[in-house]
Amino acid sequence: MNDQTESQLLERITTCVEQRSVQGARELIDETPNAVIAEVMNELNLEQQLTFLRLLKTADAAELFSYLDDEVQKNLAQSFSEDWGMKLLQSLQSDELADILDELPANVTSKILAYTPLDRRQELNKLLQYGDDQVGSIMSIDISSVFEQYTCEQALNKIRRDYQKKGAELVHYYYVVDSSAKLLGVLTLEEILFADPNAKIADIYSPVTSVTAYDKKEDAAKIFSDHDMSVLPVTNKEKRLIGMITSDDVIDVINEETTHNLHHLAGITKNKYESEYLKTPWYRLTKTRLLWTFVSLLFASLIHILLVVLSNKLTGGLSLQSLFILGLVPTTIILATLFGLQTNSQVSRALSLEEVDVHTDFKKVIGKEVLVGLLLGVFVFVLNFSFLASLHAAFGNFQIFLTQTILALAALSALILFVSAIFATLLGALIPLVLAKKNKDPNAWPVVLITNIVNLLMTAPMFFVLLI
């Protein structure tokens, strides 16, 4: 959706809200895909979002609600205090409602569950018991299955009833079970439709691969890939059919796993509030980078100690200035490489997934990364100064360390790392953004090239100081 179309759609939605136009809102929902409307609605305030949803039929509002961002869904659900809001939530698929309940405060969850019919409440409680990494946490339980003893006509009638009365999902594949609900096989809707109405389901279904609700989501994703499937049945430990997962669910799993692996390689810790780049506050971005910054600085300080000891032994002693610069070079290289890699991986990923529009979000990204760089700079400034204090207190003359010269050199070293943090973070974000703005692949420049540029620019002045 281009900027002009987005602005026009935003104007239409705003007009519907201001005029309380039921007809306008319902015409809009009929003309425009839900995903497109949801993208624009994410930009509205809470009151506008609520008003627009109230203008729609409950079923349409629930469908649109399911496309909204997780944070928007959470805020809306917390604001529902009337029957209309509760009915909207009850119109969601069970797995979608369970995901929302899992993010809400306990008192709000209790209120929603109290409004929920007993049989569905029991189903939701089961879904909420699964771990985040288990298949059960993403499966849909609103499905229709057919018994092996059915005829094709009976199977079609059951599928129709389940859809009309229970809101079962309409899919391409339907699973065959025995009288105890044990999974036997699968057949397509076409096979049921075009077979003789009196043909037995037992004679036409095919074997099927399944997963249990307790299997890892990544294992299910591998089965999807290996078997080229669009849906996969989910069973309990007794092999009884309890749900299914779709390719859409698995795409989300693959994205999560890819992001986790990419961040792990870049020294970024997992963020439990994981969301799109622009929607992640700068302080949370900083928090994900602190652990490996500390570890890297610790190792860099150990290298500093080794270099000081070795240089003293080989040369018979170096000047204080030379010792500080000698130890600062590897520290700067290690940290600048880490900062450039961390920033580049997050910004490049956001560009690749189109979470960031390089034309409209350029300044937002740069501003966010400058703030992250400043905070990381303060972090390494304090730690580096502390490490140097401990180092020279342990290996040097403690009285000498208290002199202004030592304090000044330690502060200067920490200041250089502070500048390196800001510069490396800024460059790590700037390069992929500039490449994307020129319609080139944001990953066209290897990360190693970016880090080498940062290292050269930050260490060259140190050698110049050392020579003079």
CSV table of C-alpha atoms in Angstrom, one decimal:
chain,number,residue,atom,x,y,z
A,1,MET,CA,0.0,0.0,0.0
A,2,ASN,CA,1.6,3.3,-1.1
A,3,ASP,CA,1.6,6.4,1.1
A,4,GLN,CA,-1.2,8.1,-0.9
A,5,THR,CA,-3.5,5.1,-0.5
A,6,GLU,CA,-2.7,4.8,3.1
A,7,SER,CA,-3.5,8.4,3.8
A,8,GLN,CA,-6.8,8.2,1.9
A,9,LEU,CA,-7.8,5.1,3.8
A,10,LEU,CA,-6.9,6.8,7.1
A,11,GLU,CA,-9.0,9.7,6.1
A,12,ARG,CA,-12.0,7.5,5.3
A,13,ILE,CA,-11.7,5.6,8.6
A,14,THR,CA,-11.4,8.9,10.5
A,15,THR,CA,-14.5,10.3,8.7
A,16,CYS,CA,-16.5,7.2,9.6
A,17,VAL,CA,-15.5,7.6,13.2
A,18,GLU,CA,-16.2,11.3,13.4
A,19,GLN,CA,-19.6,10.9,11.7
A,20,ARG,CA,-20.5,7.6,13.4
A,21,SER,CA,-21.2,6.3,9.9
A,22,VAL,CA,-22.3,2.7,10.1
A,23,GLN,CA,-22.9,2.5,6.3
A,24,GLY,CA,-19.5,4.0,5.5
A,25,ALA,CA,-17.6,1.7,7.9
A,26,ARG,CA,-19.4,-1.4,6.6
A,27,GLU,CA,-18.8,-0.4,2.9
A,28,LEU,CA,-15.1,0.1,3.7
A,29,ILE,CA,-14.8,-3.3,5.3
A,30,ASP,CA,-16.4,-4.9,2.3
A,31,GLU,CA,-14.1,-3.1,-0.2
A,32,THR,CA,-10.7,-3.4,1.6
A,33,PRO,CA,-8.8,-6.4,2.9
A,34,ASN,CA,-8.7,-6.6,6.7
A,35,ALA,CA,-4.9,-6.7,6.8
A,36,VAL,CA,-4.8,-3.3,5.1
A,37,ILE,CA,-7.4,-1.7,7.3
A,38,ALA,CA,-5.7,-3.1,10.4
A,39,GLU,CA,-2.3,-1.6,9.4
A,40,VAL,CA,-3.9,1.8,9.2
A,41,MET,CA,-6.0,1.3,12.4
A,42,ASN,CA,-2.8,0.7,14.4
A,43,GLU,CA,-2.1,4.4,13.9
A,44,LEU,CA,-5.4,5.5,15.5
A,45,ASN,CA,-5.9,6.2,19.2
A,46,LEU,CA,-7.8,3.8,21.4
A,47,GLU,CA,-11.1,5.7,21.3
A,48,GLN,CA,-11.0,5.9,17.5
A,49,GLN,CA,-10.3,2.2,17.3
A,50,LEU,CA,-13.1,1.3,19.6
A,51,THR,CA,-15.6,3.5,17.8
A,52,PHE,CA,-14.7,2.1,14.4
A,53,LEU,CA,-15.1,-1.5,15.6
A,54,ARG,CA,-18.5,-0.7,17.1
A,55,LEU,CA,-19.7,0.5,13.7
A,56,LEU,CA,-19.2,-2.9,12.2
A,57,LYS,CA,-21.1,-6.2,12.5
A,58,THR,CA,-19.7,-8.2,15.4
A,59,ALA,CA,-18.4,-11.0,13.1
A,60,ASP,CA,-16.6,-8.4,10.9
A,61,ALA,CA,-15.3,-6.6,13.9
A,62,ALA,CA,-13.9,-9.8,15.3
A,63,GLU,CA,-12.2,-10.7,12.0
A,64,LEU,CA,-10.6,-7.2,11.8
A,65,PHE,CA,-9.6,-7.4,15.5
A,66,SER,CA,-7.6,-10.6,14.8
A,67,TYR,CA,-5.4,-8.7,12.3
A,68,LEU,CA,-4.5,-5.9,14.7
A,69,ASP,CA,-1.0,-5.7,16.4
A,70,ASP,CA,-0.7,-7.7,19.6
A,71,GLU,CA,-0.3,-4.5,21.7
A,72,VAL,CA,-3.4,-2.9,20.1
A,73,GLN,CA,-5.4,-6.1,20.8
A,74,LYS,CA,-4.3,-6.1,24.4
A,75,ASN,CA,-5.2,-2.4,25.0
A,76,LEU,CA,-8.6,-2.9,23.3
A,77,ALA,CA,-9.4,-6.0,25.3
A,78,GLN,CA,-8.6,-4.3,28.5
A,79,SER,CA,-11.0,-1.5,27.6
A,80,PHE,CA,-14.0,-3.8,26.8
A,81,SER,CA,-16.4,-3.3,29.7
A,82,GLU,CA,-19.8,-4.1,28.0
A,83,ASP,CA,-21.5,-7.0,26.3
A,84,TRP,CA,-20.5,-5.8,22.8
A,85,GLY,CA,-16.8,-6.1,23.6
A,86,MET,CA,-17.2,-9.5,25.2
A,87,LYS,CA,-19.2,-10.8,22.2
A,88,LEU,CA,-16.5,-9.6,19.9
A,89,LEU,CA,-13.9,-11.6,21.9
A,90,GLN,CA,-16.1,-14.7,21.9
A,91,SER,CA,-16.3,-14.4,18.1
A,92,LEU,CA,-12.6,-15.0,17.8
A,93,GLN,CA,-11.1,-18.4,17.1
A,94,SER,CA,-10.1,-20.1,20.3
A,95,ASP,CA,-6.4,-20.0,19.7
A,96,GLU,CA,-6.6,-16.3,18.9
A,97,LEU,CA,-8.5,-15.6,22.1
A,98,ALA,CA,-6.1,-17.7,24.1
A,99,ASP,CA,-3.2,-15.7,22.8
A,100,ILE,CA,-4.9,-12.5,23.9
A,101,LEU,CA,-5.8,-13.9,27.4
A,102,ASP,CA,-2.2,-14.9,27.9
A,103,GLU,CA,-1.0,-11.3,27.6
A,104,LEU,CA,-3.7,-9.7,29.8
A,105,PRO,CA,-3.6,-9.0,33.5
A,106,ALA,CA,-5.2,-11.7,35.7
A,107,ASN,CA,-8.2,-9.6,36.6
A,108,VAL,CA,-9.1,-8.9,33.0
A,109,THR,CA,-8.6,-12.5,32.0
A,110,SER,CA,-10.9,-13.6,34.8
A,111,LYS,CA,-13.6,-11.2,33.6
A,112,ILE,CA,-13.4,-12.5,30.1
A,113,LEU,CA,-13.4,-16.1,31.1
A,114,ALA,CA,-16.4,-15.5,33.4
A,115,TYR,CA,-18.3,-14.3,30.3
A,116,THR,CA,-17.2,-17.4,28.3
A,117,PRO,CA,-19.4,-20.5,28.2
A,118,LEU,CA,-18.2,-23.4,30.4
A,119,ASP,CA,-17.3,-25.8,27.5
A,120,ARG,CA,-15.2,-23.1,25.7
A,121,ARG,CA,-13.7,-21.9,29.0
A,122,GLN,CA,-12.3,-25.4,29.6
A,123,GLU,CA,-10.8,-25.5,26.1
A,124,LEU,CA,-9.2,-22.1,26.6
A,125,ASN,CA,-7.7,-23.2,29.9
A,126,LYS,CA,-6.1,-26.2,28.2
A,127,LEU,CA,-4.6,-23.9,25.5
A,128,LEU,CA,-3.2,-21.6,28.2
A,129,GLN,CA,-1.4,-24.5,29.9
A,130,TYR,CA,0.9,-25.1,27.0
A,131,GLY,CA,4.4,-23.6,27.0
A,132,ASP,CA,5.3,-20.9,24.5
A,133,ASP,CA,7.6,-23.3,22.6
A,134,GLN,CA,5.1,-26.1,22.3
A,135,VAL,CA,2.8,-26.8,19.4
A,136,GLY,CA,-0.3,-26.6,21.6
A,137,SER,CA,0.3,-22.9,22.1
A,138,ILE,CA,-0.3,-22.1,18.4
A,139,MET,CA,-2.8,-24.8,17.4
A,140,SER,CA,-6.4,-24.1,16.5
A,141,ILE,CA,-9.1,-26.3,18.3
A,142,ASP,CA,-12.0,-24.9,16.2
A,143,ILE,CA,-11.9,-27.7,13.7
A,144,SER,CA,-14.2,-30.2,12.1
A,145,SER,CA,-13.3,-33.9,11.8
A,146,VAL,CA,-15.3,-36.7,10.2
A,147,PHE,CA,-15.8,-40.3,11.3
A,148,GLU,CA,-14.5,-43.2,9.2
A,149,GLN,CA,-17.9,-44.9,9.1
A,150,TYR,CA,-19.5,-41.8,7.5
A,151,THR,CA,-20.6,-41.6,3.9
A,152,CYS,CA,-19.4,-38.5,1.9
A,153,GLU,CA,-22.8,-37.0,2.2
A,154,GLN,CA,-22.8,-37.4,6.0
A,155,ALA,CA,-19.3,-35.9,6.2
A,156,LEU,CA,-20.4,-32.8,4.2
A,157,ASN,CA,-23.4,-32.3,6.5
A,158,LYS,CA,-21.2,-32.5,9.6
A,159,ILE,CA,-18.6,-30.1,8.1
A,160,ARG,CA,-21.5,-27.7,7.4
A,161,ARG,CA,-23.0,-28.0,10.9
A,162,ASP,CA,-19.7,-27.5,12.6
A,163,TYR,CA,-19.1,-24.4,10.6
A,164,GLN,CA,-22.5,-22.9,11.2
A,165,LYS,CA,-23.0,-23.8,14.9
A,166,LYS,CA,-19.4,-24.1,16.3
A,167,GLY,CA,-17.5,-21.6,14.1
A,168,ALA,CA,-15.1,-24.4,12.9
A,169,GLU,CA,-12.5,-23.2,10.4
A,170,LEU,CA,-13.0,-23.9,6.7
A,171,VAL,CA,-9.9,-25.6,5.4
A,172,HIS,CA,-8.8,-27.7,2.5
A,173,TYR,CA,-8.0,-30.8,4.5
A,174,TYR,CA,-10.3,-32.7,6.9
A,175,TYR,CA,-9.1,-35.3,9.3
A,176,VAL,CA,-10.7,-38.8,9.8
A,177,VAL,CA,-11.1,-40.2,13.3
A,178,ASP,CA,-12.6,-43.3,14.8
A,179,SER,CA,-15.3,-43.5,17.4
A,180,SER,CA,-12.8,-42.6,20.2
A,181,ALA,CA,-11.4,-39.6,18.2
A,182,LYS,CA,-8.1,-41.3,17.4
A,183,LEU,CA,-6.6,-39.9,14.2
A,184,LEU,CA,-6.7,-42.2,11.3
A,185,GLY,CA,-6.0,-40.2,8.2
A,186,VAL,CA,-6.8,-37.2,6.0
A,187,LEU,CA,-8.8,-36.3,2.9
A,188,THR,CA,-9.4,-33.1,0.9
A,189,LEU,CA,-12.7,-31.3,0.6
A,190,GLU,CA,-12.6,-32.0,-3.2
A,191,GLU,CA,-12.4,-35.8,-2.5
A,192,ILE,CA,-15.5,-35.6,-0.4
A,193,LEU,CA,-17.4,-33.3,-2.8
A,194,PHE,CA,-16.7,-35.2,-6.0
A,195,ALA,CA,-17.0,-38.7,-4.6
A,196,ASP,CA,-20.2,-40.7,-4.7
A,197,PRO,CA,-22.4,-39.4,-1.9
A,198,ASN,CA,-22.8,-42.9,-0.6
A,199,ALA,CA,-19.0,-43.7,-0.7
A,200,LYS,CA,-17.5,-44.5,2.7
A,201,ILE,CA,-14.9,-42.2,4.1
A,202,ALA,CA,-13.0,-45.3,5.3
A,203,ASP,CA,-12.4,-46.2,1.6
A,204,ILE,CA,-11.0,-42.9,0.4
A,205,TYR,CA,-8.9,-41.3,3.2
A,206,SER,CA,-5.1,-41.3,3.1
A,207,PRO,CA,-2.5,-41.7,5.9
A,208,VAL,CA,-1.2,-38.5,7.5
A,209,THR,CA,1.7,-37.3,9.5
A,210,SER,CA,0.9,-35.6,12.8
A,211,VAL,CA,2.5,-33.9,15.8
A,212,THR,CA,1.5,-33.9,19.5
A,213,ALA,CA,0.5,-30.8,21.4
A,214,TYR,CA,3.7,-31.1,23.5
A,215,ASP,CA,6.1,-31.2,20.5
A,216,LYS,CA,8.4,-28.3,19.8
A,217,LYS,CA,7.1,-25.7,17.4
A,218,GLU,CA,10.4,-25.9,15.4
A,219,ASP,CA,9.9,-29.7,14.9
A,220,ALA,CA,6.5,-29.0,13.5
A,221,ALA,CA,7.9,-26.4,11.1
A,222,LYS,CA,10.4,-29.0,9.9
A,223,ILE,CA,7.6,-31.5,9.1
A,224,PHE,CA,5.8,-28.8,7.2
A,225,SER,CA,8.9,-28.2,5.1
A,226,ASP,CA,9.7,-31.8,4.6
A,227,HIS,CA,6.2,-32.9,3.6
A,228,ASP,CA,5.1,-29.7,1.8
A,229,MET,CA,1.9,-29.5,3.9
A,230,SER,CA,-0.5,-26.5,4.4
A,231,VAL,CA,-2.1,-27.9,7.6
A,232,LEU,CA,-0.9,-30.5,10.2
A,233,PRO,CA,-3.1,-32.4,12.7
A,234,VAL,CA,-2.3,-32.1,16.4
A,235,THR,CA,-3.0,-35.0,18.8
A,236,ASN,CA,-2.7,-35.7,22.5
A,237,LYS,CA,-0.4,-38.4,23.8
A,238,GLU,CA,-3.1,-41.0,23.1
A,239,LYS,CA,-3.1,-40.0,19.4
A,240,ARG,CA,-6.6,-38.5,19.7
A,241,LEU,CA,-7.2,-35.5,17.4
A,242,ILE,CA,-7.4,-32.2,19.4
A,243,GLY,CA,-6.5,-29.5,16.9
A,244,MET,CA,-4.5,-28.4,13.9
A,245,ILE,CA,-1.8,-25.9,12.9
A,246,THR,CA,-1.6,-24.1,9.6
A,247,SER,CA,1.1,-22.9,7.4
A,248,ASP,CA,0.5,-19.3,8.6
A,249,ASP,CA,1.3,-20.4,12.2
A,250,VAL,CA,4.5,-22.1,11.0
A,251,ILE,CA,5.6,-19.0,9.0
A,252,ASP,CA,5.4,-17.1,12.3
A,253,VAL,CA,7.5,-19.8,14.0
A,254,ILE,CA,10.1,-19.8,11.3
A,255,ASN,CA,10.3,-16.0,11.5
A,256,GLU,CA,10.7,-16.2,15.3
A,257,GLU,CA,13.4,-18.9,15.0
A,258,THR,CA,15.3,-17.0,12.3
A,259,THR,CA,15.2,-13.8,14.3
A,260,HIS,CA,16.4,-15.6,17.4
A,261,ASN,CA,19.3,-17.2,15.6
A,262,LEU,CA,20.3,-14.0,13.9
A,263,HIS,CA,20.2,-12.1,17.2
A,264,HIS,CA,22.1,-14.8,19.0
A,265,LEU,CA,24.9,-14.7,16.5
A,266,ALA,CA,25.0,-10.9,16.9
A,267,GLY,CA,25.2,-11.1,20.7
A,268,ILE,CA,21.6,-9.9,21.3
A,269,THR,CA,19.7,-11.5,24.1
A,270,LYS,CA,16.1,-12.6,23.8
A,271,ASN,CA,13.5,-10.0,24.5
A,272,LYS,CA,10.3,-11.3,26.1
A,273,TYR,CA,8.6,-8.2,24.7
A,274,GLU,CA,9.7,-9.1,21.2
A,275,SER,CA,7.9,-6.9,18.6
A,276,GLU,CA,8.5,-5.0,15.4
A,277,TYR,CA,11.6,-2.8,15.4
A,278,LEU,CA,9.9,0.6,15.5
A,279,LYS,CA,7.5,-0.6,18.2
A,280,THR,CA,10.3,-1.7,20.5
A,281,PRO,CA,11.3,1.2,22.8
A,282,TRP,CA,14.9,2.2,22.6
A,283,TYR,CA,15.6,1.3,26.2
A,284,ARG,CA,14.5,-2.3,25.5
A,285,LEU,CA,16.7,-2.5,22.4
A,286,THR,CA,19.6,-1.3,24.7
A,287,LYS,CA,18.8,-3.9,27.3
A,288,THR,CA,19.0,-6.8,24.7
A,289,ARG,CA,22.6,-5.7,23.9
A,290,LEU,CA,24.0,-5.1,27.5
A,291,LEU,CA,24.8,-8.7,28.4
A,292,TRP,CA,27.3,-9.4,25.6
A,293,THR,CA,28.6,-5.9,25.8
A,294,PHE,CA,29.6,-6.7,29.4
A,295,VAL,CA,31.1,-10.1,28.5
A,296,SER,CA,33.0,-8.6,25.5
A,297,LEU,CA,34.4,-5.8,27.7
A,298,LEU,CA,35.5,-8.3,30.3
A,299,PHE,CA,37.4,-10.3,27.8
A,300,ALA,CA,38.9,-7.1,26.3
A,301,SER,CA,40.1,-6.2,29.8
A,302,LEU,CA,41.8,-9.6,30.2
A,303,ILE,CA,43.6,-9.0,26.9
A,304,HIS,CA,44.6,-5.6,28.2
A,305,ILE,CA,46.2,-7.2,31.2
A,306,LEU,CA,48.1,-9.8,29.1
A,307,LEU,CA,49.4,-7.0,26.8
A,308,VAL,CA,50.6,-4.9,29.7
A,309,VAL,CA,52.3,-7.8,31.4
A,310,LEU,CA,53.9,-9.0,28.1
A,311,SER,CA,55.0,-5.5,27.0
A,312,ASN,CA,56.7,-4.9,30.4
A,313,LYS,CA,58.6,-8.1,30.2
A,314,LEU,CA,59.7,-7.7,26.6
A,315,THR,CA,60.6,-4.0,26.6
A,316,GLY,CA,61.5,-3.4,30.2
A,317,GLY,CA,58.7,-1.0,30.7
A,318,LEU,CA,56.6,1.4,28.7
A,319,SER,CA,55.2,4.8,29.4
A,320,LEU,CA,51.8,5.1,31.1
A,321,GLN,CA,50.4,6.7,27.9
A,322,SER,CA,51.7,3.8,25.8
A,323,LEU,CA,50.3,1.2,28.2
A,324,PHE,CA,46.8,2.7,28.1
A,325,ILE,CA,46.7,3.0,24.3
A,326,LEU,CA,48.1,-0.5,23.9
A,327,GLY,CA,45.3,-1.9,26.0
A,328,LEU,CA,42.7,0.4,24.5
A,329,VAL,CA,43.2,-0.8,20.9
A,330,PRO,CA,41.9,-4.4,21.3
A,331,THR,CA,39.1,-3.2,23.6
A,332,THR,CA,37.9,-0.6,21.0
A,333,ILE,CA,38.1,-3.2,18.2
A,334,ILE,CA,36.1,-5.8,20.1
A,335,LEU,CA,33.4,-3.4,21.3
A,336,ALA,CA,33.1,-1.5,18.0
A,337,THR,CA,32.7,-4.8,16.1
A,338,LEU,CA,30.0,-5.9,18.6
A,339,PHE,CA,28.1,-2.7,18.4
A,340,GLY,CA,28.2,-2.5,14.6
A,341,LEU,CA,27.1,-6.1,14.3
A,342,GLN,CA,24.2,-5.8,16.8
A,343,THR,CA,22.8,-2.7,15.2
A,344,ASN,CA,23.3,-3.9,11.6
A,345,SER,CA,21.5,-7.2,12.3
A,346,GLN,CA,18.4,-5.5,13.9
A,347,VAL,CA,18.1,-2.8,11.3
A,348,SER,CA,18.7,-5.0,8.3
A,349,ARG,CA,16.2,-7.5,9.6
A,350,ALA,CA,13.6,-4.8,10.1
A,351,LEU,CA,14.2,-3.5,6.5
A,352,SER,CA,14.0,-7.0,5.1
A,353,LEU,CA,10.7,-7.7,6.8
A,354,GLU,CA,9.4,-4.3,5.8
A,355,GLU,CA,8.9,-3.3,9.4
A,356,VAL,CA,10.7,-0.1,8.5
A,357,ASP,CA,9.9,2.2,5.6
A,358,VAL,CA,13.3,3.8,4.7
A,359,HIS,CA,11.6,6.9,3.2
A,360,THR,CA,9.4,7.7,6.2
A,361,ASP,CA,11.2,6.1,9.1
A,362,PHE,CA,14.8,7.0,8.3
A,363,LYS,CA,15.0,9.7,11.0
A,364,LYS,CA,13.1,7.5,13.6
A,365,VAL,CA,15.7,4.7,13.2
A,366,ILE,CA,18.7,7.0,13.4
A,367,GLY,CA,17.3,8.8,16.4
A,368,LYS,CA,16.5,5.5,18.2
A,369,GLU,CA,20.0,4.1,17.5
A,370,VAL,CA,21.7,7.3,18.7
A,371,LEU,CA,19.8,6.9,22.0
A,372,VAL,CA,20.9,3.3,22.2
A,373,GLY,CA,24.5,4.2,21.4
A,374,LEU,CA,24.5,6.9,24.1
A,375,LEU,CA,23.2,4.5,26.7
A,376,LEU,CA,25.7,1.8,25.7
A,377,GLY,CA,28.4,4.5,25.7
A,378,VAL,CA,27.6,5.4,29.3
A,379,PHE,CA,27.6,1.7,30.2
A,380,VAL,CA,31.0,1.0,28.7
A,381,PHE,CA,32.4,4.3,30.1
A,382,VAL,CA,31.6,3.4,33.7
A,383,LEU,CA,32.7,-0.3,33.3
A,384,ASN,CA,35.9,0.5,31.5
A,385,PHE,CA,36.9,3.1,34.0
A,386,SER,CA,36.2,0.6,36.8
A,387,PHE,CA,38.2,-2.1,35.0
A,388,LEU,CA,41.2,0.2,34.5
A,389,ALA,CA,41.1,1.3,38.1
A,390,SER,CA,41.1,-2.3,39.3
A,391,LEU,CA,43.8,-3.2,36.8
A,392,HIS,CA,46.3,-0.6,37.8
A,393,ALA,CA,45.5,-0.9,41.5
A,394,ALA,CA,46.4,-4.6,41.2
A,395,PHE,CA,49.4,-4.5,38.8
A,396,GLY,CA,50.7,-1.0,39.4
A,397,ASN,CA,51.6,1.2,42.3
A,398,PHE,CA,48.3,2.1,44.0
A,399,GLN,CA,49.6,5.4,45.1
A,400,ILE,CA,50.6,6.3,41.5
A,401,PHE,CA,47.1,5.3,40.3
A,402,LEU,CA,45.7,8.1,42.5
A,403,THR,CA,47.6,10.7,40.6
A,404,GLN,CA,45.9,13.0,38.1
A,405,THR,CA,47.8,11.5,35.2
A,406,ILE,CA,46.4,8.0,35.7
A,407,LEU,CA,42.9,9.3,36.3
A,408,ALA,CA,43.0,11.4,33.2
A,409,LEU,CA,44.2,8.5,31.1
A,410,ALA,CA,41.6,6.2,32.4
A,411,ALA,CA,38.9,8.8,31.8
A,412,LEU,CA,40.3,9.4,28.3
A,413,SER,CA,40.2,5.7,27.5
A,414,ALA,CA,36.6,5.4,28.7
A,415,LEU,CA,35.7,8.5,26.7
A,416,ILE,CA,37.1,6.9,23.5
A,417,LEU,CA,35.0,3.8,24.1
A,418,PHE,CA,31.9,6.1,24.7
A,419,VAL,CA,32.5,7.7,21.3
A,420,SER,CA,33.1,4.3,19.7
A,421,ALA,CA,29.8,3.0,21.0
A,422,ILE,CA,27.8,5.9,19.5
A,423,PHE,CA,29.8,5.9,16.2
A,424,ALA,CA,29.7,2.1,15.6
A,425,THR,CA,25.9,2.0,16.5
A,426,LEU,CA,25.2,4.9,14.2
A,427,LEU,CA,27.2,3.5,11.3
A,428,GLY,CA,25.7,0.0,11.8
A,429,ALA,CA,22.3,1.6,11.2
A,430,LEU,CA,23.2,4.1,8.6
A,431,ILE,CA,24.8,1.8,6.0
A,432,PRO,CA,21.8,-0.5,5.5
A,433,LEU,CA,19.4,2.4,5.5
A,434,VAL,CA,21.3,4.3,2.8
A,435,LEU,CA,21.6,1.1,0.7
A,436,ALA,CA,17.8,0.5,1.1
A,437,LYS,CA,17.1,4.2,0.2
A,438,LYS,CA,19.1,3.7,-3.1
A,439,ASN,CA,16.9,0.6,-3.8
A,440,LYS,CA,19.8,-1.8,-3.0
A,441,ASP,CA,19.9,-4.8,-0.8
A,442,PRO,CA,20.5,-3.6,2.8
A,443,ASN,CA,22.7,-6.6,3.3
A,444,ALA,CA,24.8,-5.9,0.3
A,445,TRP,CA,27.7,-4.8,2.4
A,446,PRO,CA,29.1,-7.6,4.5
A,447,VAL,CA,29.0,-6.9,8.3
A,448,VAL,CA,32.7,-7.6,8.4
A,449,LEU,CA,33.3,-4.7,6.1
A,450,ILE,CA,31.2,-2.4,8.2
A,451,THR,CA,33.1,-3.4,11.4
A,452,ASN,CA,36.5,-3.0,9.7
A,453,ILE,CA,35.6,0.5,8.7
A,454,VAL,CA,34.6,1.3,12.3
A,455,ASN,CA,37.7,-0.3,13.7
A,456,LEU,CA,40.0,1.6,11.3
A,457,LEU,CA,38.4,5.0,12.0
A,458,MET,CA,38.4,4.5,15.8
A,459,THR,CA,42.0,3.1,16.2
A,460,ALA,CA,43.9,5.2,13.7
A,461,PRO,CA,43.9,8.3,15.9
A,462,MET,CA,45.3,6.2,18.8
A,463,PHE,CA,48.4,5.2,16.8
A,464,PHE,CA,48.8,8.8,15.8
A,465,VAL,CA,48.9,9.8,19.4
A,466,LEU,CA,51.3,7.0,20.2
A,467,LEU,CA,53.7,8.1,17.5
A,468,ILE,CA,53.8,11.7,18.7
